[in-house]
């Protein structure tokens, strides 16, 4: 844990201020998945409210295997931890390290709650303790996994009390898994790819996921977590057991994508639909950092044709319903489109240098026009409205690579291509290339042109 995090805790009276913006609904719903079935998905869907990063992490920033801080439970009211032995709990000091003098050992399982002022712990023997501190460290002390919910996790945990935008305690807390990078990655790979895919597809995914994780680590340097465990970042379910995920991680230990001394964010999506997107179009709020040659897009891909989402549509939407969702997305994300008053027209106004849609324009009934980056437009169309609920699966936009027309009160999206933002590596394409004999290194070099591979530790 880095000092900047603990400094922030001190300033806030040991209560971390929760960002007032909820997660973008589409970032956690990019694909249909169940807890038992992996689905290739979308990595690197950074929320519009994230801070802008003007400089990528440098290759010299990491001298040894880093520890990733993965937020695995958000705004929890209760959590239960279990291990084969006892669990040691200690408050975190200003240095970011657990206080050994204050450490207490509890019999598993341990139930944690927060009453708005103190953390409350109760162990398997019935012993309970109320402890006033803003953050705690949990470990087994033996290097064994800890079970949280349905999953086992390597490493240790931090519990971080949360305050609302008014600075008042909420009685909720985040659970953050502190895990070495190479123990983290197998738990990502086996949930981002189908378990029977080619080993070399896993190798390519390991390189991309490691590179992307280092980018998120820089983006969130001043937060109490580096990366999330959902498609808001990349999916992580704890200890990985898939042999191909474990082997691919071992084979690529410390290996990342680099360009001119910087780590390349290893963005990836499920299926590009035949052509990859420019990263500056997919992530306009990061354009100062991601406007680099390996992420320029325009990579042609005929390897993802087997994807069930290679081509899709048409999708029909009611204009009033769509306008309500777009405006609601605008309110949730502090975008001017929050003022949208119905829909007069929707049009694709700009394409990226890669040839994919980069910007859409929506015009309301009184003639006001609002430009939206292609991915923001997709998020807005798929937004789960507080009153209308989520968008039915068959009406969702699977990507922003789509044509649009309006006739009367109906909006029709046609010629849909791919699934996800389309920047960087195409996962179905990686599997297709691996099936044809390409290596993982070949695959990442194809999807990230001019990138170099380097072992950082």
Coordinates of C-alpha atoms in Angstrom, one line a residue, residues 118 134 149 311 326 360 372:
X118 CA -16.4 1.5 14.3
X134 CA -10.5 3.8 9.3
X149 CA -18.1 -15.3 -0.4
X311 CA -22.1 -9.2 -36.7
X326 CA -29.3 9.1 -22.6
X360 CA -22.4 10.6 -32.5
X372 CA -21.1 12.2 -27.6

